[in-house]
Structure formats: structure tokens, C-alpha cells
Amino acid sequence: MSINIAKKQHIVPGRSLQRFADDSGLVEARRLGQLGSFRARVRNSVFCVNSVWDHRTEAIQGKRIEDSFQAIVDRAIASDSFRMTNEESVEITKFFALWLYRSYAIDYNDFGVHPPMTPTVVNGEEKRRYERLGIGFVDETGAFPSHVQRGWFVMGGVMSFLDRHRDARWFTSHASDYEFLIADNPAETLFIPISPNRCFIAGHDEPSLSPDQCRQANLMTVAGAKRFYCARDLSRCL
């Protein structure tokens, strides 16, 4: 029986993108370097990469962080009086770091130069079994597979980022006049759009952002994008 490995991977979780969809289930997206925008479902290939990191990073470690984040988002959206606990702030920081290092991983190729090692697994089915179990192996190239090394890079980055920002405190803010958009790469500041009208932002304990702050946040998001950005309606964002 074939062993299934997660291959189609979202940089921004599908559940997060879905919150920006319109009533027909579509978001308005723009690819960097291309003119115009297009409407697409969140499963569109523009929002995904293929096997950039390993199965464990995607379906186990990353999923654990994502699930915790999505549960907090659901609670925040459901209540206007939501206040984040310190423990929840740590979970949000973990997610921000996961998002950031997933984006970095796409272009990461700094694997170093090492003497070739003796291959431990060369059979395709065995590779998938080892990967699904989270067991490291050397393939026929004499090295650990590149997507496994990118997984280590992602999760190492998450832990390093969390060490540097463990004291970050996140708050929920509403948009004013403008709607938020979201991109493949997070903005430089600790800011996470969670719906067209709400965001998580670190160190800003205010119930809403002013129209100018919303517009500046969106411009910052666009400036940080590497491949795409999207929204429910881009005309309401900039």
C-alpha cells in the first residue's frame, strides 16, 4: 500500500485565506510581477508550493502550531470582548514565525558542503515511510534530502524566533474604513491580518486602527510580499 506524504503545502494556511473569501468562496489575488488581479479559490496553485519542506514539518509540527492559532482566531472573531492570555500570545508568536520561515524556506538552499555520506535509504516507498515517521535518512545523493533540511530550517527558525520574541504580547484590532489584505510573506512588524476587518498586532492595545493606520499596514504587507497578496476586495484595501 502506498504511503501518503503531504506534498501540496500552503505558505499561508488555507483556513486563514478562506476568511478573506467573498460569498462565492473566492479571494481577489495579485501575483507579483504580473498586471491585474484574478479571483481564485484558496486551493489555487498560486497559494501553494510542492514539497518545499518535509511531511513532519507540514503535517505534524506545523499543523500543531496552525491548529492552536486557528482556535485562537475563532475565539477572537466570535467575541468583541476577546482578550488574549499570555499563553495565547506565545502561540500567536509561534504561528507568525512558522509563516515567516515557510516563506524563507522556498528560496533556502544553504545546505553547506559536506563529504558524501553512505546512503541509508534509496527505495522510494522506504523514503516515504521514513519521512512519515520523522526518521532522518541519507538518500542516494549522499546527503539528507533537501526538503527535509528545509523542514529543519523552518522549525529551527520558529524556535529561534520564539526565543527572541517570547515576551511579545498580541492584541486584536478592528479595521476602520479600509479592509485588510494578506500576503505570502508577513510584514516586518508583528502584524497578522486574520479577516478583512480584524488583525492581531503585537504591542498595540487599541480596539481599532485608524483609516491611515489600516492603509499603512496594507502598504507594508504589499511591500513585504514575495509572490502574492490577496483580499476579499483589493479595491477596499489601498
mmCIF file of C-alpha atoms in Angstrom:
data_model
loop_
_atom_site.group_PDB
_atom_site.id
_atom_site.type_symbol
_atom_site.label_atom_id
_atom_site.label_comp_id
_atom_site.label_asym_id
_atom_site.label_seq_id
_atom_site.Cartn_x
_atom_site.Cartn_y
_atom_site.Cartn_z
ATOM 1 C CA MET A 1 0.000 0.000 0.000
ATOM 2 C CA SER A 2 1.368 3.416 -0.990
ATOM 3 C CA ILE A 3 2.343 5.730 1.873
ATOM 4 C CA ASN A 4 0.852 9.214 1.561
ATOM 5 C CA ILE A 5 3.105 12.218 2.143
ATOM 6 C CA ALA A 6 1.859 15.827 2.270
ATOM 7 C CA LYS A 7 3.103 17.466 -0.941
ATOM 8 C CA LYS A 8 0.806 20.395 -1.678
ATOM 9 C CA GLN A 9 1.717 22.915 1.003
ATOM 10 C CA HIS A 10 0.224 26.320 1.813
ATOM 11 C CA ILE A 11 2.552 29.125 2.892
ATOM 12 C CA VAL A 12 -0.449 30.876 4.428
ATOM 13 C CA PRO A 13 -2.880 28.269 5.820
ATOM 14 C CA GLY A 14 -5.930 27.576 3.697
ATOM 15 C CA ARG A 15 -8.198 28.289 6.675
ATOM 16 C CA SER A 16 -6.638 31.742 7.030
ATOM 17 C CA LEU A 17 -7.055 32.520 3.347
ATOM 18 C CA GLN A 18 -10.656 31.292 3.445
ATOM 19 C CA ARG A 19 -11.569 34.009 5.951
ATOM 20 C CA PHE A 20 -10.760 36.539 3.228
ATOM 21 C CA ALA A 21 -13.053 34.887 0.666
ATOM 22 C CA ASP A 22 -16.234 36.524 -0.591
ATOM 23 C CA ASP A 23 -19.684 34.927 -0.534
ATOM 24 C CA SER A 24 -18.792 32.797 -3.544
ATOM 25 C CA GLY A 25 -15.712 31.388 -1.792
ATOM 26 C CA LEU A 26 -13.188 33.359 -3.849
ATOM 27 C CA VAL A 27 -10.419 35.785 -2.927
ATOM 28 C CA GLU A 28 -9.043 38.508 -5.163
ATOM 29 C CA ALA A 29 -5.338 37.832 -5.674
ATOM 30 C CA ARG A 30 -2.432 39.513 -7.393
ATOM 31 C CA ARG A 31 0.832 37.829 -8.377
ATOM 32 C CA LEU A 32 3.890 39.997 -8.056
ATOM 33 C CA GLY A 33 5.372 40.868 -11.427
ATOM 34 C CA GLN A 34 2.064 40.439 -13.252
ATOM 35 C CA LEU A 35 -0.509 43.017 -14.225
ATOM 36 C CA GLY A 36 -4.035 42.873 -12.898
ATOM 37 C CA SER A 37 -5.693 40.662 -10.335
ATOM 38 C CA PHE A 38 -7.767 37.490 -10.530
ATOM 39 C CA ARG A 39 -10.307 35.711 -8.346
ATOM 40 C CA ALA A 40 -9.434 32.246 -7.107
ATOM 41 C CA ARG A 41 -10.273 29.588 -4.573
ATOM 42 C CA VAL A 42 -7.799 29.060 -1.757
ATOM 43 C CA ARG A 43 -6.738 25.693 -3.225
ATOM 44 C CA ASN A 44 -5.402 27.501 -6.316
ATOM 45 C CA SER A 45 -1.771 26.636 -7.037
ATOM 46 C CA VAL A 46 -0.727 30.284 -6.659
ATOM 47 C CA PHE A 47 -1.133 29.897 -2.901
ATOM 48 C CA CYS A 48 0.754 26.596 -2.661
ATOM 49 C CA VAL A 49 4.205 25.091 -3.063
ATOM 50 C CA ASN A 50 5.106 21.453 -3.666
ATOM 51 C CA SER A 51 7.215 19.551 -1.127
ATOM 52 C CA VAL A 52 9.397 22.508 -0.173
ATOM 53 C CA TRP A 53 9.637 21.177 3.394
ATOM 54 C CA ASP A 54 9.113 17.671 4.741
ATOM 55 C CA HIS A 55 5.998 15.837 5.893
ATOM 56 C CA ARG A 56 6.779 16.180 9.601
ATOM 57 C CA THR A 57 7.113 19.965 9.324
ATOM 58 C CA GLU A 58 3.876 20.202 7.348
ATOM 59 C CA ALA A 59 1.543 17.623 8.878
ATOM 60 C CA ILE A 60 2.782 17.244 12.457
ATOM 61 C CA GLN A 61 4.850 20.119 13.883
ATOM 62 C CA GLY A 62 3.424 22.824 11.636
ATOM 63 C CA LYS A 63 -0.127 21.530 11.951
ATOM 64 C CA ARG A 64 0.104 21.624 15.744
ATOM 65 C CA ILE A 65 1.065 25.318 15.602
ATOM 66 C CA GLU A 66 -1.587 26.068 12.973
ATOM 67 C CA ASP A 67 -4.380 24.337 14.892
ATOM 68 C CA SER A 68 -3.600 26.278 18.055
ATOM 69 C CA PHE A 69 -3.515 29.542 16.092
ATOM 70 C CA GLN A 70 -6.798 28.861 14.274
ATOM 71 C CA ALA A 71 -8.576 28.077 17.555
ATOM 72 C CA ILE A 72 -7.456 31.436 18.957
ATOM 73 C CA VAL A 73 -8.566 33.230 15.784
ATOM 74 C CA ASP A 74 -12.001 31.599 16.003
ATOM 75 C CA ARG A 75 -12.393 32.807 19.588
ATOM 76 C CA ALA A 76 -11.214 36.316 18.692
ATOM 77 C CA ILE A 77 -13.651 36.634 15.793
ATOM 78 C CA ALA A 78 -16.535 35.256 17.844
ATOM 79 C CA SER A 79 -16.258 37.841 20.646
ATOM 80 C CA ASP A 80 -15.735 41.598 20.583
ATOM 81 C CA SER A 81 -14.545 41.396 24.189
ATOM 82 C CA PHE A 82 -11.809 38.825 23.461
ATOM 83 C CA ARG A 83 -8.574 39.392 25.409
ATOM 84 C CA MET A 84 -5.577 37.234 24.702
ATOM 85 C CA THR A 85 -3.795 35.436 27.528
ATOM 86 C CA ASN A 86 -0.012 35.377 27.782
ATOM 87 C CA GLU A 87 -0.038 31.720 26.771
ATOM 88 C CA GLU A 88 -2.116 32.519 23.693
ATOM 89 C CA SER A 89 0.310 35.296 22.772
ATOM 90 C CA VAL A 90 3.122 32.738 22.722
ATOM 91 C CA GLU A 91 1.076 30.567 20.362
ATOM 92 C CA ILE A 92 0.495 33.538 18.055
ATOM 93 C CA THR A 93 4.223 34.285 18.005
ATOM 94 C CA LYS A 94 4.909 30.659 17.074
ATOM 95 C CA PHE A 95 2.483 30.930 14.175
ATOM 96 C CA PHE A 96 3.992 34.210 12.956
ATOM 97 C CA ALA A 97 7.413 32.549 12.960
ATOM 98 C CA LEU A 98 6.069 29.491 11.102
ATOM 99 C CA TRP A 99 4.553 31.730 8.428
ATOM 100 C CA LEU A 100 7.805 33.728 8.165
ATOM 101 C CA TYR A 101 10.149 30.755 7.884
ATOM 102 C CA ARG A 102 7.911 28.881 5.476
ATOM 103 C CA SER A 103 8.226 31.875 3.194
ATOM 104 C CA TYR A 104 12.007 31.963 3.679
ATOM 105 C CA ALA A 105 12.298 28.211 3.060
ATOM 106 C CA ILE A 106 11.151 28.455 -0.551
ATOM 107 C CA ASP A 107 14.448 30.103 -1.513
ATOM 108 C CA TYR A 108 16.597 28.374 1.109
ATOM 109 C CA ASN A 109 19.451 26.326 -0.337
ATOM 110 C CA ASP A 110 22.218 26.907 2.205
ATOM 111 C CA PHE A 111 22.789 23.250 2.989
ATOM 112 C CA GLY A 112 26.550 23.573 3.393
ATOM 113 C CA VAL A 113 29.234 21.429 1.799
ATOM 114 C CA HIS A 114 29.855 18.103 3.494
ATOM 115 C CA PRO A 115 31.646 14.903 2.477
ATOM 116 C CA PRO A 116 29.174 12.440 0.944
ATOM 117 C CA MET A 117 27.626 10.025 3.422
ATOM 118 C CA THR A 118 26.667 6.431 2.849
ATOM 119 C CA PRO A 119 23.051 6.240 1.659
ATOM 120 C CA THR A 120 20.724 4.604 4.150
ATOM 121 C CA VAL A 121 17.536 4.594 2.063
ATOM 122 C CA VAL A 122 17.213 4.607 -1.737
ATOM 123 C CA ASN A 123 13.841 2.922 -2.268
ATOM 124 C CA GLY A 124 11.026 5.423 -2.869
ATOM 125 C CA GLU A 125 8.480 3.688 -0.656
ATOM 126 C CA GLU A 126 11.019 3.368 2.160
ATOM 127 C CA LYS A 127 11.847 7.065 1.852
ATOM 128 C CA ARG A 128 8.199 7.956 2.255
ATOM 129 C CA ARG A 129 7.863 5.638 5.249
ATOM 130 C CA TYR A 130 10.902 7.122 6.978
ATOM 131 C CA GLU A 131 9.721 10.646 6.241
ATOM 132 C CA ARG A 132 6.222 9.982 7.544
ATOM 133 C CA LEU A 133 7.721 8.584 10.764
ATOM 134 C CA GLY A 134 10.047 11.587 11.096
ATOM 135 C CA ILE A 135 13.189 9.460 10.810
ATOM 136 C CA GLY A 136 16.176 11.131 9.184
ATOM 137 C CA PHE A 137 17.861 9.316 6.308
ATOM 138 C CA VAL A 138 20.590 9.778 3.726
ATOM 139 C CA ASP A 139 19.420 9.314 0.149
ATOM 140 C CA GLU A 140 21.272 8.258 -2.990
ATOM 141 C CA THR A 141 22.928 11.701 -3.290
ATOM 142 C CA GLY A 142 24.886 11.024 -0.111
ATOM 143 C CA ALA A 143 23.054 13.740 1.839
ATOM 144 C CA PHE A 144 19.847 14.359 3.726
ATOM 145 C CA PRO A 145 17.063 15.262 1.243
ATOM 146 C CA SER A 146 16.844 18.989 0.594
ATOM 147 C CA HIS A 147 13.171 19.252 1.611
ATOM 148 C CA VAL A 148 13.966 17.550 4.926
ATOM 149 C CA GLN A 149 16.759 20.066 5.538
ATOM 150 C CA ARG A 150 14.338 22.881 4.732
ATOM 151 C CA GLY A 151 11.980 21.429 7.324
ATOM 152 C CA TRP A 152 14.772 21.593 9.896
ATOM 153 C CA PHE A 153 15.417 25.185 8.795
ATOM 154 C CA VAL A 154 11.737 26.100 9.272
ATOM 155 C CA MET A 155 11.321 24.565 12.716
ATOM 156 C CA GLY A 156 14.737 25.763 13.883
ATOM 157 C CA GLY A 157 13.746 29.244 12.763
ATOM 158 C CA VAL A 158 10.468 29.022 14.688
ATOM 159 C CA MET A 159 12.258 28.115 17.912
ATOM 160 C CA SER A 160 14.918 30.812 17.438
ATOM 161 C CA PHE A 161 12.280 33.458 16.666
ATOM 162 C CA LEU A 162 10.263 32.445 19.715
ATOM 163 C CA ASP A 163 13.332 32.770 21.947
ATOM 164 C CA ARG A 164 13.840 36.333 20.688
ATOM 165 C CA HIS A 165 10.160 37.360 20.929
ATOM 166 C CA ARG A 166 8.787 35.258 23.771
ATOM 167 C CA ASP A 167 7.643 38.383 25.642
ATOM 168 C CA ALA A 168 5.630 39.761 22.697
ATOM 169 C CA ARG A 169 2.033 40.489 23.677
ATOM 170 C CA TRP A 170 -0.612 40.364 20.976
ATOM 171 C CA PHE A 171 -3.915 42.220 20.802
ATOM 172 C CA THR A 172 -6.927 42.229 18.491
ATOM 173 C CA SER A 173 -7.753 45.357 16.494
ATOM 174 C CA HIS A 174 -10.512 46.208 14.022
ATOM 175 C CA ALA A 175 -10.109 47.919 10.671
ATOM 176 C CA SER A 176 -11.582 51.369 10.034
ATOM 177 C CA ASP A 177 -12.836 52.284 6.530
ATOM 178 C CA TYR A 178 -10.306 50.007 4.824
ATOM 179 C CA GLU A 179 -10.206 46.197 4.744
ATOM 180 C CA PHE A 180 -7.085 44.176 5.466
ATOM 181 C CA LEU A 181 -5.240 42.080 2.913
ATOM 182 C CA ILE A 182 -2.814 39.205 3.435
ATOM 183 C CA ALA A 183 0.375 38.130 1.644
ATOM 184 C CA ASP A 184 2.624 35.102 1.344
ATOM 185 C CA ASN A 185 5.332 36.777 3.429
ATOM 186 C CA PRO A 186 4.498 38.588 6.694
ATOM 187 C CA ALA A 187 5.233 42.265 7.084
ATOM 188 C CA GLU A 188 8.309 43.339 9.046
ATOM 189 C CA THR A 189 6.308 44.182 12.148
ATOM 190 C CA LEU A 190 4.443 41.677 14.321
ATOM 191 C CA PHE A 191 1.146 42.028 12.486
ATOM 192 C CA ILE A 192 -1.233 39.276 11.312
ATOM 193 C CA PRO A 193 -4.428 40.043 9.351
ATOM 194 C CA ILE A 194 -6.984 37.413 10.404
ATOM 195 C CA SER A 195 -10.024 38.606 8.431
ATOM 196 C CA PRO A 196 -10.956 41.565 6.225
ATOM 197 C CA ASN A 197 -11.889 43.516 9.345
ATOM 198 C CA ARG A 198 -9.635 42.210 12.119
ATOM 199 C CA CYS A 199 -5.989 41.693 12.842
ATOM 200 C CA PHE A 200 -3.609 40.558 15.566
ATOM 201 C CA ILE A 201 -0.920 43.105 16.337
ATOM 202 C CA ALA A 202 1.804 42.977 18.969
ATOM 203 C CA GLY A 203 2.236 45.836 21.415
ATOM 204 C CA HIS A 204 -0.785 47.824 20.213
ATOM 205 C CA ASP A 205 -3.589 47.594 22.754
ATOM 206 C CA GLU A 206 -6.212 49.592 20.878
ATOM 207 C CA PRO A 207 -9.629 48.286 19.758
ATOM 208 C CA SER A 208 -9.231 49.643 16.237
ATOM 209 C CA LEU A 209 -6.721 51.053 13.800
ATOM 210 C CA SER A 210 -7.355 54.428 12.226
ATOM 211 C CA PRO A 211 -8.005 54.559 8.476
ATOM 212 C CA ASP A 212 -4.452 55.813 7.933
ATOM 213 C CA GLN A 213 -3.028 53.021 10.098
ATOM 214 C CA CYS A 214 -5.035 50.442 8.137
ATOM 215 C CA ARG A 215 -3.787 51.770 4.826
ATOM 216 C CA GLN A 216 -0.189 51.883 6.057
ATOM 217 C CA ALA A 217 -0.481 48.322 7.367
ATOM 218 C CA ASN A 218 -1.721 47.168 3.964
ATOM 219 C CA LEU A 219 1.038 49.024 2.124
ATOM 220 C CA MET A 220 3.552 47.387 4.451
ATOM 221 C CA THR A 221 2.010 43.979 3.733
ATOM 222 C CA VAL A 222 2.228 44.550 -0.029
ATOM 223 C CA ALA A 223 5.848 45.730 0.304
ATOM 224 C CA GLY A 224 6.726 42.541 2.188
ATOM 225 C CA ALA A 225 5.030 40.179 -0.278
ATOM 226 C CA LYS A 226 7.309 37.919 -2.303
ATOM 227 C CA ARG A 227 4.885 36.072 -4.587
ATOM 228 C CA PHE A 228 1.298 37.169 -3.999
ATOM 229 C CA TYR A 229 -1.125 39.113 -1.879
ATOM 230 C CA CYS A 230 -4.888 38.783 -1.732
ATOM 231 C CA ALA A 231 -8.038 40.130 -0.100
ATOM 232 C CA ARG A 232 -11.798 39.900 -0.254
ATOM 233 C CA ASP A 233 -11.763 43.041 -2.418
ATOM 234 C CA LEU A 234 -8.426 44.713 -3.175
ATOM 235 C CA SER A 235 -10.136 47.989 -4.061
ATOM 236 C CA ARG A 236 -11.127 48.336 -0.396
ATOM 237 C CA CYS A 237 -7.569 47.849 0.878
ATOM 238 C CA LEU A 238 -5.391 50.519 -0.737
#
